[in-house]
Coordinates of C-alpha atoms (C1' of nucleotides) in Angstrom, one line a residue:
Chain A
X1 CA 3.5 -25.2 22.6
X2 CA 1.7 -23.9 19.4
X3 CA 2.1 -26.1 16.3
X4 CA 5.3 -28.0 15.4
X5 CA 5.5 -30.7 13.3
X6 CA 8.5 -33.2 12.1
X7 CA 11.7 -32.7 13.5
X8 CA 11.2 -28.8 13.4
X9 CA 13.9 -28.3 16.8
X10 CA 13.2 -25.3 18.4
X11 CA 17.2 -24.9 19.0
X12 CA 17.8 -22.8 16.5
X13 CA 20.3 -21.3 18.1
X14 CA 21.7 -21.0 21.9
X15 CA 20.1 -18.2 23.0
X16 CA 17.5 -16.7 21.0
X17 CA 15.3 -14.3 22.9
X18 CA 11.8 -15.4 22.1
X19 CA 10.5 -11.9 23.6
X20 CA 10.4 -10.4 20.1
X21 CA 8.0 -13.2 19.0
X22 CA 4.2 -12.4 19.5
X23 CA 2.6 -15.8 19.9
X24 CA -0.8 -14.5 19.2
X25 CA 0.0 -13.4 15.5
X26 CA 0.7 -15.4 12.6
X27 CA 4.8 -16.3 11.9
X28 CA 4.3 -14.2 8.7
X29 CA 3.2 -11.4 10.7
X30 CA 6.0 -12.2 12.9
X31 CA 8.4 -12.3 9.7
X32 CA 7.0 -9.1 8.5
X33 CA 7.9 -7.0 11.8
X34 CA 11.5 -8.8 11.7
X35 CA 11.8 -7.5 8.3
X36 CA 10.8 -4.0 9.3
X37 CA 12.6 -3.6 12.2
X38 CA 15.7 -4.5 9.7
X39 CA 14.8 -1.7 7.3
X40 CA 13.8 1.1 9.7
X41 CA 16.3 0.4 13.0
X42 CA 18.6 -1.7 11.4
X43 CA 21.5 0.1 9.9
X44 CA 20.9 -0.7 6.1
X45 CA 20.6 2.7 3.6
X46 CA 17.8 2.2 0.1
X47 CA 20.1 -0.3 -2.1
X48 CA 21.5 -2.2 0.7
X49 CA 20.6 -5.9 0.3
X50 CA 18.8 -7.8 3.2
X51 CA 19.9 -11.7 3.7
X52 CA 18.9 -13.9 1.5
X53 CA 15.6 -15.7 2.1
X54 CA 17.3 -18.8 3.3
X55 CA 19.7 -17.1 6.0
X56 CA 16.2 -14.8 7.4
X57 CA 14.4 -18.6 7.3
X58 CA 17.0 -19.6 9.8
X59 CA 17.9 -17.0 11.9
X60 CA 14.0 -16.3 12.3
X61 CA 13.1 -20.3 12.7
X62 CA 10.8 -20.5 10.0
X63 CA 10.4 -21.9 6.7
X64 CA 11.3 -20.1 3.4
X65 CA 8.2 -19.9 2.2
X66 CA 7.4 -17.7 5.2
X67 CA 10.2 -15.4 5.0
X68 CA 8.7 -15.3 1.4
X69 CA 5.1 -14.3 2.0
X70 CA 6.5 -11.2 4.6
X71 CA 9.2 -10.2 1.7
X72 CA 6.3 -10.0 -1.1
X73 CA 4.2 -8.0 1.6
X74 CA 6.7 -5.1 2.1
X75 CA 7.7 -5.6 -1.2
X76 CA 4.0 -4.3 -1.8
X77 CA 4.2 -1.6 0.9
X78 CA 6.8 0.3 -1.5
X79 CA 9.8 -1.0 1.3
X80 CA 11.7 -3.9 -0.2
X81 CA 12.4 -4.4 -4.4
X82 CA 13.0 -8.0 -5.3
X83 CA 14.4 -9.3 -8.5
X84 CA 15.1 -12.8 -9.2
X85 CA 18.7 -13.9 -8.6
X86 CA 19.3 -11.2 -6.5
X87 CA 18.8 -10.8 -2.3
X88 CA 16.2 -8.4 -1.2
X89 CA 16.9 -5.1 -1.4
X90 CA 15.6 -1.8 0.7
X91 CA 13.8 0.3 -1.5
X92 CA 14.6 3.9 -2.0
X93 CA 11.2 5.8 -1.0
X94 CA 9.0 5.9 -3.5
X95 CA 5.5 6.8 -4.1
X96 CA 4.2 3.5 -5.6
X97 CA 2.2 2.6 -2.8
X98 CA 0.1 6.0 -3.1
X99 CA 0.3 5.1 -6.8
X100 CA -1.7 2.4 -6.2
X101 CA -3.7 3.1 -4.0
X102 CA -5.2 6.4 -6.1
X103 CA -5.2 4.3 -9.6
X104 CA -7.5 1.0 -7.8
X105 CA -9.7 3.8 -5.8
X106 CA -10.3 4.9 -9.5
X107 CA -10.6 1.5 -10.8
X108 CA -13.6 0.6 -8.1
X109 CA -15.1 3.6 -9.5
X110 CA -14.6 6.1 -11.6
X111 CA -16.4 8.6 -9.8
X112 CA -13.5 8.9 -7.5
X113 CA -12.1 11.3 -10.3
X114 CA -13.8 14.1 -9.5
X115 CA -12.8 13.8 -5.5
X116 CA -9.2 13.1 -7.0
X117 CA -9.2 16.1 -8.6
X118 CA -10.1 18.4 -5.4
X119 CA -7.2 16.5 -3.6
X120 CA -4.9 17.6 -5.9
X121 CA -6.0 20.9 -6.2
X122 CA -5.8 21.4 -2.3
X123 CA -1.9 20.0 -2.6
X124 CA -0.8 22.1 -5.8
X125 CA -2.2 25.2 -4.3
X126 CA -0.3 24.6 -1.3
X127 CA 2.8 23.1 -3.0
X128 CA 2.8 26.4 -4.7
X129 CA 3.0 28.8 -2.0
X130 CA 5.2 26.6 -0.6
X131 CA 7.4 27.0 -3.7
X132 CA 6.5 30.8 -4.2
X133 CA 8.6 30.9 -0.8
X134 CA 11.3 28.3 -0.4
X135 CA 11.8 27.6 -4.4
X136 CA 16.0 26.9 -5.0
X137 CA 17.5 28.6 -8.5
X138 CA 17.8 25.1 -8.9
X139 CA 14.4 24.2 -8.9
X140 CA 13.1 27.8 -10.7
X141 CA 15.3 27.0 -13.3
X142 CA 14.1 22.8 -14.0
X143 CA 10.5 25.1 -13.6
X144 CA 10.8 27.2 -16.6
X145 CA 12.6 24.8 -18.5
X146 CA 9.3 22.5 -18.1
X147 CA 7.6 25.9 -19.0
X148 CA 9.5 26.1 -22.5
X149 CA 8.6 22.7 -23.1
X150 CA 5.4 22.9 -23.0
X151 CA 5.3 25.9 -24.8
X152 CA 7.5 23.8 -27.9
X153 CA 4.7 20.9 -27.8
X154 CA 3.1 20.6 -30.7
X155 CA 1.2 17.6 -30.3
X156 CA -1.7 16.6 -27.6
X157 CA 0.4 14.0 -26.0
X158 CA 3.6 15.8 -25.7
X159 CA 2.1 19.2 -24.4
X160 CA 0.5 16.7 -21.5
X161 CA 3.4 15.4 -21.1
X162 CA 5.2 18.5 -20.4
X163 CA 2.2 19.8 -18.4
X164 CA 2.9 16.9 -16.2
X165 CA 6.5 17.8 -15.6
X166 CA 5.9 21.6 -15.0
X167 CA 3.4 20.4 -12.4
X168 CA 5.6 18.2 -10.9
X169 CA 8.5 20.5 -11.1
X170 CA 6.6 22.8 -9.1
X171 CA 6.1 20.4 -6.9
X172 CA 9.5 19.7 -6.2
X173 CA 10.1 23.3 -5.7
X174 CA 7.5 23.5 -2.7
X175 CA 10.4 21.1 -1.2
X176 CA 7.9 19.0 0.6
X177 CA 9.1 15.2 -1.0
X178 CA 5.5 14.5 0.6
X179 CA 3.2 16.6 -1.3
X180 CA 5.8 15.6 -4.4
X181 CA 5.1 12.0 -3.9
X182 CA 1.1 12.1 -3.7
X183 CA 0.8 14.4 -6.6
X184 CA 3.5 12.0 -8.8
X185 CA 1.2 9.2 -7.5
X186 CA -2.0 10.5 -9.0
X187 CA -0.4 11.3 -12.5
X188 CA -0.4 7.7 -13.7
X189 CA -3.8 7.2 -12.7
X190 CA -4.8 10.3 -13.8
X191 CA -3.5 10.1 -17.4
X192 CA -6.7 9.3 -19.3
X193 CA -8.4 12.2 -17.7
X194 CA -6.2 14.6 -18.2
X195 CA -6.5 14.0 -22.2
X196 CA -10.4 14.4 -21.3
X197 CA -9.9 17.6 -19.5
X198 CA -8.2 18.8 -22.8
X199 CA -11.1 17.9 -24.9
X200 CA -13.6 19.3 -22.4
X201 CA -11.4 22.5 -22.6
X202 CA -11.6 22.8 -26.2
X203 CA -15.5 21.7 -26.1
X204 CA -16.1 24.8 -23.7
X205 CA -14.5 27.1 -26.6
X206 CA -11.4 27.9 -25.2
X207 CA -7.6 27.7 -26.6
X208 CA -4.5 26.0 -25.4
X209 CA -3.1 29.7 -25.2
X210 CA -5.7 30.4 -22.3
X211 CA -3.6 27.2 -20.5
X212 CA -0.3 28.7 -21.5
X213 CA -1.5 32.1 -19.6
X214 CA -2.8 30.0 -16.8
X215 CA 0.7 28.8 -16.0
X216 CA 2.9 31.5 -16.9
X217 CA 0.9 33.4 -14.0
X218 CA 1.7 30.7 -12.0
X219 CA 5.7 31.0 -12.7
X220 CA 5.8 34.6 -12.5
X221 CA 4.6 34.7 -9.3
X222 CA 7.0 31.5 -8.3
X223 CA 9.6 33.2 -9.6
X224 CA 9.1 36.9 -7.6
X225 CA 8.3 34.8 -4.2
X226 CA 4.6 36.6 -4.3
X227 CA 3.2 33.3 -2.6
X228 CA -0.7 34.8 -2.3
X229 CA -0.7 35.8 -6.1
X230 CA 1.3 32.3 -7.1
X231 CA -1.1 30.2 -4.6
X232 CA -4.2 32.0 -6.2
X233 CA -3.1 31.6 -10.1
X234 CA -2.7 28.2 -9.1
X235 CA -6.5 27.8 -7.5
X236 CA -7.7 29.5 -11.1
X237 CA -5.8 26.9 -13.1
X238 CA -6.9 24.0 -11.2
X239 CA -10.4 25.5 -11.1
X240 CA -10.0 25.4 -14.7
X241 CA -9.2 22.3 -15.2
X242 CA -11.9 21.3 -13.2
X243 CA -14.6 22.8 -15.4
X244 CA -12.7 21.5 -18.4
X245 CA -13.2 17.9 -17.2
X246 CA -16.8 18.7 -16.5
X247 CA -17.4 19.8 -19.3
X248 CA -15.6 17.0 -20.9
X249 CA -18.0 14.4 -18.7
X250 CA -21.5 16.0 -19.5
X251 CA -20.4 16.2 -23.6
X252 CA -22.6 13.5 -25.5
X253 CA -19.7 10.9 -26.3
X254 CA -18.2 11.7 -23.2
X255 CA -21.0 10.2 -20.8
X256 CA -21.1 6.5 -20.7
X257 CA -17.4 6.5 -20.8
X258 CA -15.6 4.8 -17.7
Chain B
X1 CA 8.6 -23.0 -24.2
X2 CA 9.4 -21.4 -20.7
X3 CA 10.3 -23.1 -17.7
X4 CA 7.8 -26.5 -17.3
X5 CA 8.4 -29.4 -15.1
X6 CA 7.3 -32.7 -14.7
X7 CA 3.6 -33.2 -14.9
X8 CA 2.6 -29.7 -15.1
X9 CA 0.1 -30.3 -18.3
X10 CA -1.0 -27.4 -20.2
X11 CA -4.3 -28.5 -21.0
X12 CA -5.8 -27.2 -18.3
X13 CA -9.1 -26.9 -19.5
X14 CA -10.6 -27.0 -23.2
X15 CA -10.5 -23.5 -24.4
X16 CA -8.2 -21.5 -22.0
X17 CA -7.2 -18.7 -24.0
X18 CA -3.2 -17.7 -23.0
X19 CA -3.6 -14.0 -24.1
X20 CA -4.1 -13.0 -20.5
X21 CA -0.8 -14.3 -19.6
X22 CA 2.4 -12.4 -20.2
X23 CA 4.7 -14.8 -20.3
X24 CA 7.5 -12.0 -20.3
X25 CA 6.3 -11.6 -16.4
X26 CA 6.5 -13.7 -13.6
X27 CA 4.1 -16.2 -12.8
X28 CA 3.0 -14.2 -9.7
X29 CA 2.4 -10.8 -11.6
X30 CA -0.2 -12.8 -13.8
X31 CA -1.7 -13.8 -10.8
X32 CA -1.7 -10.7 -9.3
X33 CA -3.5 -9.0 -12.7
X34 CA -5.9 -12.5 -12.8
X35 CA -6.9 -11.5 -9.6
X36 CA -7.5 -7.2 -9.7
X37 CA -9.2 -8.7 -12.9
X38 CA -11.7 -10.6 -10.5
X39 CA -11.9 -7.4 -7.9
X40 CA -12.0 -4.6 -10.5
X41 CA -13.8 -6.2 -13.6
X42 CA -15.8 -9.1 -11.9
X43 CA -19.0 -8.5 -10.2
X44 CA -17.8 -9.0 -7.1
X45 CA -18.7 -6.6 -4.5
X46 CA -17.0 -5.6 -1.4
X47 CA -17.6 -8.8 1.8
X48 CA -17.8 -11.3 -1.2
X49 CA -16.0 -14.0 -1.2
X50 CA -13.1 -15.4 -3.8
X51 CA -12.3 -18.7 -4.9
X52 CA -10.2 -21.0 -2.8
X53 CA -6.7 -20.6 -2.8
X54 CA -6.7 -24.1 -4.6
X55 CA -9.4 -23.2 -7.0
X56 CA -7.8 -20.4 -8.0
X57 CA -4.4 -22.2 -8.2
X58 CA -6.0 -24.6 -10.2
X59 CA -7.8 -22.7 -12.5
X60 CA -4.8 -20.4 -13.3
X61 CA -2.8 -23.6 -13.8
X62 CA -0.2 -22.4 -11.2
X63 CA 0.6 -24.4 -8.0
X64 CA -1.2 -22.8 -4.3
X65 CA 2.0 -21.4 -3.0
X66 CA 2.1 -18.8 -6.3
X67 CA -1.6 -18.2 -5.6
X68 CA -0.8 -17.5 -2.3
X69 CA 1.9 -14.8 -3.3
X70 CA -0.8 -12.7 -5.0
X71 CA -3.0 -12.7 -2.5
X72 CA -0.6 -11.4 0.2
X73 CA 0.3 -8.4 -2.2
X74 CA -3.2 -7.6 -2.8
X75 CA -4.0 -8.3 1.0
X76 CA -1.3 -5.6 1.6
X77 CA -2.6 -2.7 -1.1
X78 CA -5.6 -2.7 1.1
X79 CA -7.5 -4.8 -1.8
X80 CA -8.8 -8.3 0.1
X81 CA -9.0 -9.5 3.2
X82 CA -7.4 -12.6 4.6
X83 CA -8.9 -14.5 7.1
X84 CA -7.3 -18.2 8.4
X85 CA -10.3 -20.7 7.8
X86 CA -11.9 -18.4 5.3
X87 CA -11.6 -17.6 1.8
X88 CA -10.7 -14.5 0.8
X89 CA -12.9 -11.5 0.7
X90 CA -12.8 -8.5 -1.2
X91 CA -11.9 -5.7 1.5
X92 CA -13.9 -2.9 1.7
X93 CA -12.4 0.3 0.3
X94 CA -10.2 1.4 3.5
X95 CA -7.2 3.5 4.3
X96 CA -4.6 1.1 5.3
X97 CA -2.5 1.3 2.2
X98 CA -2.4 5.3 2.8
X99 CA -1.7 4.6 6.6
X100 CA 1.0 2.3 6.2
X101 CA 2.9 4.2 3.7
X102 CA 2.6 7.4 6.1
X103 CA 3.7 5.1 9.3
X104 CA 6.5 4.1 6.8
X105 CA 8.3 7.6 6.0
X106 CA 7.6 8.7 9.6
X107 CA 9.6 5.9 10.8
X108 CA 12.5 6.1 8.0
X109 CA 12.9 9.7 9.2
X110 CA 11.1 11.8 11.9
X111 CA 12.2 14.8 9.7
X112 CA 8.9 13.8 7.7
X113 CA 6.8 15.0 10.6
X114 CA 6.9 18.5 9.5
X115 CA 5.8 17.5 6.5
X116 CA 3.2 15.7 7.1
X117 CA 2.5 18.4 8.8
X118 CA 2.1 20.6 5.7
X119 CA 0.0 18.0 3.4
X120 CA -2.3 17.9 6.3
X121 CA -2.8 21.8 6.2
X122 CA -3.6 21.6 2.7
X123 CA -6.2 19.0 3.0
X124 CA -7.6 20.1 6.0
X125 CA -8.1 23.4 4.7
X126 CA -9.5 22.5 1.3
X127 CA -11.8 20.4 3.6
X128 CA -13.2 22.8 5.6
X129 CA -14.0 24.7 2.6
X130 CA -15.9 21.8 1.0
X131 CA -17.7 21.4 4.2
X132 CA -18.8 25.1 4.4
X133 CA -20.1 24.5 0.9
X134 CA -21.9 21.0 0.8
X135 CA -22.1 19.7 4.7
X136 CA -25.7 17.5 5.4
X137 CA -27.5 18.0 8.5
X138 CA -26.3 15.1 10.2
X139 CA -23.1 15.6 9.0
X140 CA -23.0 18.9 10.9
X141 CA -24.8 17.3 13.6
X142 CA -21.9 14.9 13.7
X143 CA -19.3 17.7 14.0
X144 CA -21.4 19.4 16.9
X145 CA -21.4 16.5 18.7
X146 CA -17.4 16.1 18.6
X147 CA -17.2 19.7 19.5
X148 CA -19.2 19.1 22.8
X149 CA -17.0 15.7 23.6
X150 CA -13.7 18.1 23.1
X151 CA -15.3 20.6 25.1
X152 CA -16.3 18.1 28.0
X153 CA -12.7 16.4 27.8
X154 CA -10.9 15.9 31.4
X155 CA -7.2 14.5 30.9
X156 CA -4.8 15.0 27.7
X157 CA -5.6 11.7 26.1
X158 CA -9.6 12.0 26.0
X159 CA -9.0 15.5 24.3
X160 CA -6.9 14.5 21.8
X161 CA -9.5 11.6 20.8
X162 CA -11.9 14.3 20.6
X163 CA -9.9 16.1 18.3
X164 CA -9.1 13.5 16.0
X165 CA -12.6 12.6 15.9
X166 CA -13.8 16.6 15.3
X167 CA -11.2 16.7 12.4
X168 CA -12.7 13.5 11.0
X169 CA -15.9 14.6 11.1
X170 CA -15.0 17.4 9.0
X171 CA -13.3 15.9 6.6
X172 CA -15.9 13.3 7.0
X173 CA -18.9 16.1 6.0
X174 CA -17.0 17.7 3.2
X175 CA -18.7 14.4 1.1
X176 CA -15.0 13.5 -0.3
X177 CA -14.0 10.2 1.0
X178 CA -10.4 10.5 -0.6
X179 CA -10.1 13.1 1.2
X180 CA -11.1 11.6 4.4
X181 CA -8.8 8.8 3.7
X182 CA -5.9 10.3 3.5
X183 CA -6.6 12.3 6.9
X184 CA -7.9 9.6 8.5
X185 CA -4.5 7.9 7.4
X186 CA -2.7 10.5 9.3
X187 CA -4.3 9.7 12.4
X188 CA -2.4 7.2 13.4
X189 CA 1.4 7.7 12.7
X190 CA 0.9 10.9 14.1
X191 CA -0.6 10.1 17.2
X192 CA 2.5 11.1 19.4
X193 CA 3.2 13.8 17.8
X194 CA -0.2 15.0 18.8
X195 CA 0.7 14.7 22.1
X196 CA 4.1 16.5 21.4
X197 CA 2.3 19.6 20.0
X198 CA -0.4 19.9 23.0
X199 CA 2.6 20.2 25.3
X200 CA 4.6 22.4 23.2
X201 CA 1.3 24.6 23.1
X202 CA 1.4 24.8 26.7
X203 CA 5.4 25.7 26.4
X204 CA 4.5 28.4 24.7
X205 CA 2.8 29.8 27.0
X206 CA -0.7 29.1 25.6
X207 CA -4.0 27.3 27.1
X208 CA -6.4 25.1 26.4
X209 CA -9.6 27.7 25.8
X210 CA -7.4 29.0 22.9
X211 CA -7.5 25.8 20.5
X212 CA -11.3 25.3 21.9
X213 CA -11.6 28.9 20.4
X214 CA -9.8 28.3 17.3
X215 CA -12.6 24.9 17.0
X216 CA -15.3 27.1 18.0
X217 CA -14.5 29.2 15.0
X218 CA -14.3 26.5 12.6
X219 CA -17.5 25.2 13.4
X220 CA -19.3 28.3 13.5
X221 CA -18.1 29.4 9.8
X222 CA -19.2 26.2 9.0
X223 CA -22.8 25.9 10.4
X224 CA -22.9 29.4 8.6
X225 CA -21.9 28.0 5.3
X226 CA -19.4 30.9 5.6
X227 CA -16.4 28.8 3.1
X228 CA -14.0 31.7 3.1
X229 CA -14.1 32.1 7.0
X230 CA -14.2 28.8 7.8
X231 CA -11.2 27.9 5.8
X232 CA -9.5 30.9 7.3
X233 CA -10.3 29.5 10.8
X234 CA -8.9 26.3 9.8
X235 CA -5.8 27.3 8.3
X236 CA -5.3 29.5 11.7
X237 CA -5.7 26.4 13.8
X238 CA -3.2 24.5 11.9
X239 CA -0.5 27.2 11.8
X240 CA -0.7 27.3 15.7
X241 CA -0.7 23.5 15.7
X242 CA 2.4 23.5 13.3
X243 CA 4.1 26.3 15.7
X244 CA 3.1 24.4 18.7
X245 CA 4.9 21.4 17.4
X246 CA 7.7 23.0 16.4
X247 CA 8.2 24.5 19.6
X248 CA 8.1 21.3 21.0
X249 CA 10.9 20.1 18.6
X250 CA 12.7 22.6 20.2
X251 CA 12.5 22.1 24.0
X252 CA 15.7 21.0 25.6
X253 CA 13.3 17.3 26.4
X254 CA 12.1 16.9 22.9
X255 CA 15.4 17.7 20.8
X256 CA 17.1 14.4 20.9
X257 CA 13.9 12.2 21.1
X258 CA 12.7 10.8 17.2
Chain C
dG1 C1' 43.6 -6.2 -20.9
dT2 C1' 39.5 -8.0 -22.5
dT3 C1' 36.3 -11.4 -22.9
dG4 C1' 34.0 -15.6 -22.1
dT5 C1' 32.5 -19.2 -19.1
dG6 C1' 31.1 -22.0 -15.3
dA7 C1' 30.4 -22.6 -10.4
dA8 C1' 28.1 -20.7 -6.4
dC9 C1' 24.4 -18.4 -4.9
dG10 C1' 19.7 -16.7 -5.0
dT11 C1' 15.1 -16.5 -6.3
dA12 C1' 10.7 -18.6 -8.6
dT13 C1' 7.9 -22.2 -8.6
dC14 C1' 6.3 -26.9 -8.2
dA15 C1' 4.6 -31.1 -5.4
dG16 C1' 3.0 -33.2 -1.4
dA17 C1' 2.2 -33.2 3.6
dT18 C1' 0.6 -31.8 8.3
dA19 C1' -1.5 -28.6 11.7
dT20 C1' -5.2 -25.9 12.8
dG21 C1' -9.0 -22.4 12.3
dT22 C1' -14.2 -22.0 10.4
dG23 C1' -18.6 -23.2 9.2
dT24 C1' -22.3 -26.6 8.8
dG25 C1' -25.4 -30.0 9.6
dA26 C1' -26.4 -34.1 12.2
dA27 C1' -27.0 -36.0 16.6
dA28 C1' -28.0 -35.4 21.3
dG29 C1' -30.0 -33.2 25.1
dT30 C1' -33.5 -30.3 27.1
Chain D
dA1 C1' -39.7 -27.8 19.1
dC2 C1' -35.5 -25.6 20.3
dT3 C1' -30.9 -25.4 21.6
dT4 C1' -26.4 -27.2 22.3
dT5 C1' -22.5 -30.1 20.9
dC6 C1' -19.7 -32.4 18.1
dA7 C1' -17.7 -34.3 14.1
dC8 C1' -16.5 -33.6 9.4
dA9 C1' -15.6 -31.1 5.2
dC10 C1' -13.2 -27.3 3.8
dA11 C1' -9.8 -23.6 3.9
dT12 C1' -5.8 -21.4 5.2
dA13 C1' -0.9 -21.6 7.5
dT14 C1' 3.2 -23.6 7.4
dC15 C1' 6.8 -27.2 6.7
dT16 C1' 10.0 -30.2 3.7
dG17 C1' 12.4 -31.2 -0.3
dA18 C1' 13.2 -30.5 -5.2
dT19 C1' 13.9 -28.4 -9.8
dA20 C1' 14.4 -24.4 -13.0
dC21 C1' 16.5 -20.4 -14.1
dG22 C1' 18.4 -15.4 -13.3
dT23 C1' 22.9 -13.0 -11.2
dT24 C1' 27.3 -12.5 -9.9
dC25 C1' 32.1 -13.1 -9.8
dA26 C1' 36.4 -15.2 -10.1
dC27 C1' 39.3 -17.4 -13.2
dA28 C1' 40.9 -19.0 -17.4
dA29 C1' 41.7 -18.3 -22.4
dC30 C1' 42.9 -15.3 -25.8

DNA sequence: GTTGTGAACGTATCAGATATGTGTGAAAGT
DNA sequence: ACTTTCACACATATCTGATACGTTCACAAC
């Protein structure tokens, strides 16, 4: 009989099956698999609330603190949102683990950019044959609307702005919430570099209307469904941008810079 | 003055400056950033050890159980290590995070399969094409070697490890870790449907010498530094793959099974 | 009908214990 | 001298019992 202490009563309740209770892990662990069998077999949709910490301390035989440790860890995996005063809650999927993941892989070090970069150019160029093909009017239409936008920007930040929303528009088009998700995921961590890229662009003498041509290729090709020719005005961009933050990493104030 | 009970002095130390501390955030949030600070910023590297749970607590002038909190959400982005009896360590970078957030939409709907499906063309591809291009020696030395432990295979589950293993090994000499991460990551949530696809291959009327072919291929372009072909070979591979799986999906067996 | 308000509930956090795993150095045995 | 054993200091895992404060909802007051 592992560890039990006070008058913690192992009658909990009349007939608790004990089968779903690995004794060789931790009653965190333990808690944690009890949550996600809730979230994945139980019936609850994203929104739905769990029971509160006390009534999952009881019905599981452990302490609240417990119940509290497993909640924080899923809340960390992207499954459950808590907010004080209110009972857990599942979460809608989201991309926040990958988020994370991608911004402290770039924290650790920096260097990571540059292998960032080729994973997002591998998805994008895929995400847009995949939208060249499958794109809804829906989607083609939120696609040039990002287009015009960018087109409007007149300053740095709102042009990368809407250079991130065309991307991820396009994204969304490819109709692959997977490929969406990891390339919404590296935006945030991808921010400062991005600005960088712009500078490079300009330090390797070339205009913001070259970028405009870059992705009006792209959308023309989306939007006649000529997946090679969108998929390989896509590669050009992204090789682009590539050189552009290359440059921007070998320029002379650029170098020491994390 | 927010929310301070009984003894809880301020005056932790001497000269404890509070601009570190939001106070418009939870307790366990500061603790959380106090301790990415130490990870990210201090000179800690991976296998080294943190503080005490009750150091820390006492240093951040927060009780153990708060303490505690942060360390299980950094323990779940894949950022320490926990260990009963020890203190903890700072992980080595490592594709849990990735893995658990692909186990995660696999298991909220099966539908993802396909999807994953798709990412893992895209990577795969751009990761043969990287390989082609930058490989080492004992990198391609590596990759032979899997190729001969595929090739030497008896029963289904021996191959499949071999598989796994001559994908990784790609990925592995394209020289991008993210990359290899997020395949790696794959691995495991898609295990059965591994399994799945080698028997819808055989449904459709295929055998084994054909994906020992398509390998063949693959490696060959490779050891030829041949990029183009060898990311053609790849992407061939993985659109039989994909069709093999899908014919799976639909076999009178595998229709109703997630 | 709208608006305020308080009780009920829920989480956030603290304090203080006990149980048990880990590592270390001293004591004991060879 | 070398190894083994064991006790002890330390660290985490978990429990109990409180307090503080955010959320919600029904009910009363206007």
């Amino acid at each position: 009989m592992p560890h039990r202490q006070g008058i913690m009563v192992d009658t909990s309740r009349g007939g608790r099956d004990a089968e779903s209770e690995q004794s060789g892990e931790s009653r965190t662990a333990n808690v944690v698999r009890h949550l996600e069998a809730l979230i994945f077999d139980g019936d609850l949709q994203p929104g739905q609330f769990l029971p509160s910490e006390g009534e999952l301390a009881a019905e599981m035989g452990v302490s609240r603190l417990t119940v509290r440790e497993g909640v924080r860890t899923l809340e960390a995996r992207g499954l459950l949102e808590v907010r004080r005063g209110r009972r857990p809650a599942v979460a809608h999927p989201n991309a926040a683990p990958l988020s994370g993941f991608f911004a402290a892989s770039l924290r650790r070090d920096p260097r990571n950019l540059l292998e960032l970069v080729e994973v997002r150019l591998a998805l994008e160029v895929h995400a847009t044959t995949l939208a060249a093909q499958h794109a809804t009017r829906t989607a083609l239409t939120s696609l040039e609307l990002a287009f015009d936008t960018m087109r409007q920007a007149t300053d740095e930040e709102s042009f990368n702005q809407a250079d991130v929303r065309f991307h991820a528009m396009l994204a969304a088009a490819s109709g692959n919430q997977m490929i969406s998700f990891l390339i919404e995921a590296m935006d945030e961590p991808m921010h400062e570099s991005r600005l960088r890229s712009l500078r490079g662009h300009l330090a390797r003498g070339r205009s913001m209307d070259d970028i405009m041509d870059e992705h009006a290729r792209i959308l023309a090709a989306v939007r006649e469904r000529d997946a090679r020719a969108a998929a390989e005005a896509m590669r050009e961009h992204l090789v682009q941008t590539r050189m552009d933050l290359r440059a921007f990493l070998a320029l002379p104030t650029g170098d020491g810079q994390g």
